[in-house]
mmCIF file of C-alpha atoms and ligand atoms in Angstrom:
data_model
loop_
_atom_site.group_PDB
_atom_site.id
_atom_site.type_symbol
_atom_site.label_atom_id
_atom_site.label_comp_id
_atom_site.label_asym_id
_atom_site.label_seq_id
_atom_site.Cartn_x
_atom_site.Cartn_y
_atom_site.Cartn_z
ATOM 1 C CA MET M 1 -28.489 4.814 -9.142
ATOM 2 C CA TYR M 2 -27.467 4.495 -12.733
ATOM 3 C CA GLN M 3 -28.839 3.292 -16.050
ATOM 4 C CA ILE M 4 -27.031 1.366 -18.756
ATOM 5 C CA ILE M 5 -28.082 2.483 -22.236
ATOM 6 C CA PRO M 6 -26.699 2.264 -25.777
ATOM 7 C CA GLU M 7 -24.067 4.901 -26.534
ATOM 8 C CA ARG M 8 -25.559 7.967 -28.239
ATOM 9 C CA SER M 9 -23.769 10.262 -30.692
ATOM 10 C CA GLU M 10 -23.866 13.087 -28.156
ATOM 11 C CA ASP M 11 -21.880 10.966 -25.669
ATOM 12 C CA ALA M 12 -18.653 11.136 -27.706
ATOM 13 C CA VAL M 13 -17.145 14.199 -26.031
ATOM 14 C CA SER M 14 -18.044 13.054 -22.496
ATOM 15 C CA ILE M 15 -16.534 9.647 -23.232
ATOM 16 C CA GLU M 16 -13.225 11.193 -24.319
ATOM 17 C CA THR M 17 -13.198 13.279 -21.128
ATOM 18 C CA LEU M 18 -13.872 10.162 -19.051
ATOM 19 C CA LEU M 19 -11.118 8.194 -20.807
ATOM 20 C CA GLY M 20 -8.694 11.060 -20.172
ATOM 21 C CA GLN M 21 -9.605 11.016 -16.483
ATOM 22 C CA CYS M 22 -9.205 7.244 -16.208
ATOM 23 C CA PHE M 23 -6.215 6.549 -18.473
ATOM 24 C CA GLY M 24 -4.509 9.883 -19.289
ATOM 25 C CA ASN M 25 -2.807 10.641 -22.588
ATOM 26 C CA GLU M 26 -0.627 7.551 -22.273
ATOM 27 C CA ARG M 27 -3.594 5.590 -23.572
ATOM 28 C CA PHE M 28 -2.873 6.642 -27.145
ATOM 29 C CA ARG M 29 0.466 4.798 -27.078
ATOM 30 C CA LYS M 30 -0.930 1.458 -25.993
ATOM 31 C CA THR M 31 -1.065 -1.453 -28.414
ATOM 32 C CA ALA M 32 -4.795 -1.928 -27.710
ATOM 33 C CA TYR M 33 -5.379 1.646 -28.938
ATOM 34 C CA LYS M 34 -3.164 1.235 -31.984
ATOM 35 C CA ILE M 35 -5.118 -1.845 -33.029
ATOM 36 C CA ARG M 36 -8.257 0.299 -33.223
ATOM 37 C CA GLN M 37 -6.774 2.753 -35.727
ATOM 38 C CA ASN M 38 -8.831 2.734 -38.932
ATOM 39 C CA VAL M 39 -11.313 0.366 -37.309
ATOM 40 C CA THR M 40 -14.908 1.366 -36.595
ATOM 41 C CA SER M 41 -16.324 0.331 -33.237
ATOM 42 C CA ILE M 42 -19.409 -1.870 -33.137
ATOM 43 C CA LYS M 43 -22.339 0.444 -32.426
ATOM 44 C CA ALA M 44 -24.628 -2.366 -31.259
ATOM 45 C CA LEU M 45 -22.208 -3.178 -28.420
ATOM 46 C CA ASN M 46 -21.163 0.314 -27.308
ATOM 47 C CA PHE M 47 -22.927 1.232 -24.070
ATOM 48 C CA VAL M 48 -22.737 3.968 -21.466
ATOM 49 C CA GLY M 49 -23.679 4.344 -17.823
ATOM 50 C CA ILE M 50 -25.796 7.396 -17.042
ATOM 51 C CA SER M 51 -26.562 8.835 -13.630
ATOM 52 C CA ASN M 52 -28.547 12.051 -13.076
ATOM 53 C CA ASP M 53 -28.183 12.804 -16.782
ATOM 54 C CA ALA M 54 -24.384 12.643 -16.532
ATOM 55 C CA LEU M 55 -22.202 10.063 -18.260
ATOM 56 C CA VAL M 56 -20.431 7.962 -15.624
ATOM 57 C CA ALA M 57 -19.196 4.949 -17.595
ATOM 58 C CA SER M 58 -18.434 3.711 -21.090
ATOM 59 C CA ILE M 59 -17.663 0.433 -22.821
ATOM 60 C CA ARG M 60 -16.812 -0.089 -26.486
ATOM 61 C CA TYR M 61 -16.107 -3.080 -28.717
ATOM 62 C CA TRP M 62 -14.165 -3.337 -31.991
ATOM 63 C CA PRO M 63 -13.996 -5.961 -34.726
ATOM 64 C CA LEU M 64 -10.819 -8.040 -34.873
ATOM 65 C CA ILE M 65 -9.373 -10.800 -36.960
ATOM 66 C CA VAL M 66 -7.300 -13.491 -35.236
ATOM 67 C CA GLY M 67 -4.795 -15.214 -37.481
ATOM 68 C CA LYS M 68 -5.989 -15.219 -41.069
ATOM 69 C CA LYS M 69 -9.735 -15.395 -40.768
ATOM 70 C CA THR M 70 -11.235 -15.830 -37.304
ATOM 71 C CA SER M 71 -13.510 -12.979 -36.278
ATOM 72 C CA ALA M 72 -13.309 -11.734 -32.721
ATOM 73 C CA LEU M 73 -14.115 -8.663 -30.655
ATOM 74 C CA LEU M 74 -11.762 -6.324 -28.849
ATOM 75 C CA LEU M 75 -13.331 -5.130 -25.583
ATOM 76 C CA GLY M 76 -12.165 -1.721 -24.515
ATOM 77 C CA PRO M 77 -11.800 0.744 -23.309
ATOM 78 C CA ILE M 78 -14.092 0.313 -20.355
ATOM 79 C CA ALA M 79 -14.050 3.136 -17.875
ATOM 80 C CA VAL M 80 -16.089 4.131 -14.844
ATOM 81 C CA HIS M 81 -15.842 7.661 -13.457
ATOM 82 C CA PRO M 82 -13.416 7.716 -10.499
ATOM 83 C CA ASP M 83 -16.202 8.950 -8.170
ATOM 84 C CA ARG M 84 -18.431 6.019 -9.151
ATOM 85 C CA GLN M 85 -15.988 3.104 -9.135
ATOM 86 C CA GLY M 86 -16.719 0.138 -6.894
ATOM 87 C CA GLU M 87 -20.523 0.396 -7.245
ATOM 88 C CA GLY M 88 -20.849 -2.515 -9.647
ATOM 89 C CA ILE M 89 -21.227 -0.404 -12.787
ATOM 90 C CA GLY M 90 -18.197 -1.960 -14.508
ATOM 91 C CA VAL M 91 -19.329 -5.518 -13.804
ATOM 92 C CA ALA M 92 -22.861 -4.738 -14.992
ATOM 93 C CA LEU M 93 -21.614 -3.106 -18.205
ATOM 94 C CA ILE M 94 -19.381 -6.062 -19.016
ATOM 95 C CA TRP M 95 -21.964 -8.770 -18.242
ATOM 96 C CA ASP M 96 -24.709 -6.989 -20.177
ATOM 97 C CA THR M 97 -22.574 -6.462 -23.263
ATOM 98 C CA LEU M 98 -20.960 -9.915 -23.222
ATOM 99 C CA LYS M 99 -24.420 -11.479 -23.106
ATOM 100 C CA LEU M 100 -25.556 -9.253 -25.956
ATOM 101 C CA ALA M 101 -22.433 -10.084 -27.988
ATOM 102 C CA LYS M 102 -23.076 -13.770 -27.479
ATOM 103 C CA ASN M 103 -26.704 -13.387 -28.552
ATOM 104 C CA LEU M 104 -25.565 -11.508 -31.646
ATOM 105 C CA GLY M 105 -23.450 -14.536 -32.565
ATOM 106 C CA HIS M 106 -19.973 -13.320 -31.641
ATOM 107 C CA SER M 107 -17.730 -16.096 -30.400
ATOM 108 C CA LEU M 108 -14.491 -14.616 -29.031
ATOM 109 C CA VAL M 109 -13.591 -11.486 -27.051
ATOM 110 C CA VAL M 110 -10.039 -10.260 -26.557
ATOM 111 C CA LEU M 111 -8.824 -7.509 -24.217
ATOM 112 C CA VAL M 112 -5.828 -6.167 -22.350
ATOM 113 C CA GLY M 113 -6.540 -5.767 -18.656
ATOM 114 C CA ASP M 114 -6.133 -7.034 -15.119
ATOM 115 C CA PRO M 115 -6.760 -10.806 -15.048
ATOM 116 C CA GLU M 116 -7.946 -10.532 -11.422
ATOM 117 C CA TYR M 117 -10.842 -8.387 -12.635
ATOM 118 C CA TYR M 118 -11.715 -10.170 -15.861
ATOM 119 C CA GLU M 119 -11.448 -13.814 -14.816
ATOM 120 C CA ARG M 120 -14.934 -13.584 -13.248
ATOM 121 C CA PHE M 121 -16.360 -13.173 -16.764
ATOM 122 C CA GLY M 122 -14.465 -16.198 -18.099
ATOM 123 C CA PHE M 123 -11.368 -14.485 -19.504
ATOM 124 C CA VAL M 124 -8.188 -16.569 -19.631
ATOM 125 C CA SER M 125 -4.660 -16.020 -20.937
ATOM 126 C CA ALA M 126 -4.653 -15.276 -24.666
ATOM 127 C CA PHE M 127 -0.930 -15.981 -25.007
ATOM 128 C CA ASP M 128 -1.376 -19.418 -23.454
ATOM 129 C CA ASN M 129 -4.053 -20.086 -26.078
ATOM 130 C CA GLY M 130 -1.784 -19.209 -28.998
ATOM 131 C CA LEU M 131 -2.886 -15.626 -29.642
ATOM 132 C CA GLN M 132 -0.379 -12.843 -30.251
ATOM 133 C CA MET M 133 -0.529 -9.039 -30.119
ATOM 134 C CA PRO M 134 1.072 -6.883 -32.846
ATOM 135 C CA GLY M 135 3.007 -4.828 -30.302
ATOM 136 C CA PRO M 136 4.231 -4.760 -26.725
ATOM 137 C CA VAL M 137 1.802 -6.029 -24.122
ATOM 138 C CA ALA M 138 2.210 -7.411 -20.607
ATOM 139 C CA ARG M 139 1.811 -11.126 -21.237
ATOM 140 C CA HIS M 140 -0.450 -11.808 -18.236
ATOM 141 C CA ARG M 141 -2.801 -8.927 -19.198
ATOM 142 C CA PHE M 142 -3.594 -10.201 -22.705
ATOM 143 C CA LEU M 143 -6.858 -12.097 -22.235
ATOM 144 C CA VAL M 144 -9.484 -13.926 -24.266
ATOM 145 C CA CYS M 145 -12.994 -15.186 -23.522
ATOM 146 C CA GLU M 146 -15.051 -17.766 -25.407
ATOM 147 C CA LEU M 147 -18.677 -16.746 -25.902
ATOM 148 C CA GLN M 148 -19.512 -19.951 -27.752
ATOM 149 C CA GLU M 149 -18.361 -23.415 -26.732
ATOM 150 C CA ASN M 150 -14.923 -24.376 -28.139
ATOM 151 C CA ALA M 151 -14.635 -21.066 -29.998
ATOM 152 C CA LEU M 152 -10.882 -21.101 -29.390
ATOM 153 C CA SER M 153 -10.442 -24.542 -30.848
ATOM 154 C CA GLY M 154 -7.944 -24.360 -33.726
ATOM 155 C CA VAL M 155 -7.622 -20.582 -33.404
ATOM 156 C CA GLN M 156 -4.167 -19.057 -33.139
ATOM 157 C CA GLY M 157 -2.071 -16.228 -34.497
ATOM 158 C CA MET M 158 -1.803 -12.465 -34.530
ATOM 159 C CA VAL M 159 -4.680 -10.254 -33.532
ATOM 160 C CA HIS M 160 -5.372 -7.229 -35.720
ATOM 161 C CA GLY M 161 -8.134 -4.754 -36.381
ATOM 162 C CA ALA M 162 -10.641 -6.065 -38.891
ATOM 163 C CA THR M 163 -9.759 -3.392 -41.433
ATOM 164 C CA ASP M 164 -6.012 -3.337 -40.766
ATOM 165 C CA THR M 165 -3.544 -4.376 -43.393
ATOM 166 C CA LEU M 166 -0.345 -6.273 -42.655
ATOM 167 C CA ASP M 167 1.592 -3.025 -43.226
ATOM 168 C CA GLU M 168 -0.406 -1.326 -40.479
ATOM 169 C CA ALA M 169 0.277 -4.211 -38.090
ATOM 170 C CA VAL M 170 4.005 -3.811 -38.741
ATOM 171 C CA LYS M 171 3.768 -0.062 -38.068
ATOM 172 C CA ILE M 172 2.089 -0.829 -34.741
ATOM 173 C CA CYS M 173 5.025 -3.076 -33.770
ATOM 174 C CA GLU M 174 7.479 -0.328 -34.591
ATOM 175 C CA PHE M 175 5.801 2.571 -32.842
ATOM 176 C CA THR M 176 3.917 1.171 -29.875
ATOM 177 C CA GLN M 177 5.161 1.126 -26.320
ATOM 178 C CA GLY M 178 3.322 -0.512 -23.433
ATOM 179 C CA ASP M 179 -0.074 -2.213 -23.699
HETATM 180 C C1 COA R 1 -11.713 -1.206 -13.780
HETATM 181 C C2 COA R 1 -13.097 -0.541 -13.732
HETATM 182 C C3 COA R 1 -13.699 -0.522 -15.112
HETATM 183 C C4 COA R 1 -13.987 -1.371 -12.806
HETATM 184 O O1 COA R 1 -15.273 -0.803 -12.772
HETATM 185 P P1 COA R 1 -15.983 -0.578 -11.370
HETATM 186 O O2 COA R 1 -17.357 -0.117 -11.655
HETATM 187 O O3 COA R 1 -15.127 0.275 -10.526
HETATM 188 O O4 COA R 1 -15.962 -2.056 -10.792
HETATM 189 P P2 COA R 1 -17.177 -2.812 -10.134
HETATM 190 O O5 COA R 1 -17.732 -1.957 -9.044
HETATM 191 O O6 COA R 1 -18.128 -3.262 -11.181
HETATM 192 O O7 COA R 1 -16.469 -4.103 -9.588
HETATM 193 C C5 COA R 1 -15.927 -4.074 -8.357
HETATM 194 C C6 COA R 1 -15.130 -5.342 -8.177
HETATM 195 O O8 COA R 1 -14.058 -5.338 -9.098
HETATM 196 C C7 COA R 1 -12.824 -5.351 -8.387
HETATM 197 N N1 COA R 1 -11.867 -4.557 -9.166
HETATM 198 C C8 COA R 1 -12.020 -3.306 -9.618
HETATM 199 N N2 COA R 1 -10.937 -2.944 -10.333
HETATM 200 C C9 COA R 1 -10.098 -4.015 -10.310
HETATM 201 C C10 COA R 1 -8.823 -4.263 -10.868
HETATM 202 N N3 COA R 1 -8.181 -3.352 -11.610
HETATM 203 N N4 COA R 1 -8.265 -5.466 -10.646
HETATM 204 C C11 COA R 1 -8.892 -6.415 -9.929
HETATM 205 N N5 COA R 1 -10.118 -6.236 -9.387
HETATM 206 C C12 COA R 1 -10.702 -5.043 -9.579
HETATM 207 C C13 COA R 1 -13.157 -4.773 -7.050
HETATM 208 O O9 COA R 1 -12.219 -5.182 -6.084
HETATM 209 C C14 COA R 1 -14.517 -5.389 -6.799
HETATM 210 O O10 COA R 1 -14.367 -6.751 -6.456
HETATM 211 P P3 COA R 1 -15.516 -7.553 -5.649
HETATM 212 O O11 COA R 1 -16.718 -7.605 -6.540
HETATM 213 O O12 COA R 1 -14.903 -8.891 -5.410
HETATM 214 O O13 COA R 1 -15.743 -6.738 -4.413
HETATM 215 C C15 COA R 1 -13.029 0.893 -13.148
HETATM 216 O O14 COA R 1 -12.527 0.834 -11.853
HETATM 217 C C16 COA R 1 -12.210 1.855 -13.977
HETATM 218 O O15 COA R 1 -12.736 2.517 -14.865
HETATM 219 N N6 COA R 1 -10.915 1.981 -13.656
HETATM 220 C C17 COA R 1 -10.042 2.905 -14.385
HETATM 221 C C18 COA R 1 -9.895 2.517 -15.814
HETATM 222 C C19 COA R 1 -9.490 1.079 -15.976
HETATM 223 O O16 COA R 1 -8.570 0.601 -15.318
HETATM 224 N N7 COA R 1 -10.204 0.392 -16.881
HETATM 225 C C20 COA R 1 -10.001 -1.009 -17.145
HETATM 226 C C21 COA R 1 -8.888 -1.203 -18.068
HETATM 227 S S1 COA R 1 -8.403 -2.868 -18.033
#
């Protein structure tokens, strides 16, 4: 059994440990990580999975701008402890938080991940919809989901963290490898 609850301040260290277990240190070089530099995650959408008082899963969201002015969310990282994968925790975390994001009025969610996993939630190719990443990313893994009808209509351009400057986006292009 597990419970999904809002992330608490005391979860921070356990979350970093979990992310290390799931992604290793390579995660810091990915474009999706670089985008989050100098950006504060959205507390209302950060949730954890708890089982027997231990943290077994985490999901976080970050504010983005697409193009010049369209607000969007970056989903990630999401991680489920290797011993607890395949129990439905990941799917539950994503559905719960996407529904919450929609209810809070958010309209678009972007992520980098396996399309085979995320298509069940409504994610489709972001590149094919005119979105771009400010650094290397496997084209088929760059995904976007509409939370409100026609939210992608007329939206295109580079994705960047909501507090990033153009200079920071250029730095990301220069220094990032992988997605
Ligand atoms: C990916 C991850 C979050 C999924 O969470 P989970 O709790 O293990 O997944 P769930 O139990 O909710 O979902 C299981 C379903 O997802 C599928 N699935 C899991 N990982 C998948 C992947 N990478 N690609 C495609 N399908 C995947 C399973 O086959 C299963 O499918 P089914 O429902 O048709 O049987 C988790 O495995 C994880 O933390 N992995 C390591 C870190 C990672 O890769 N994070 C995602 C970055 S994109």
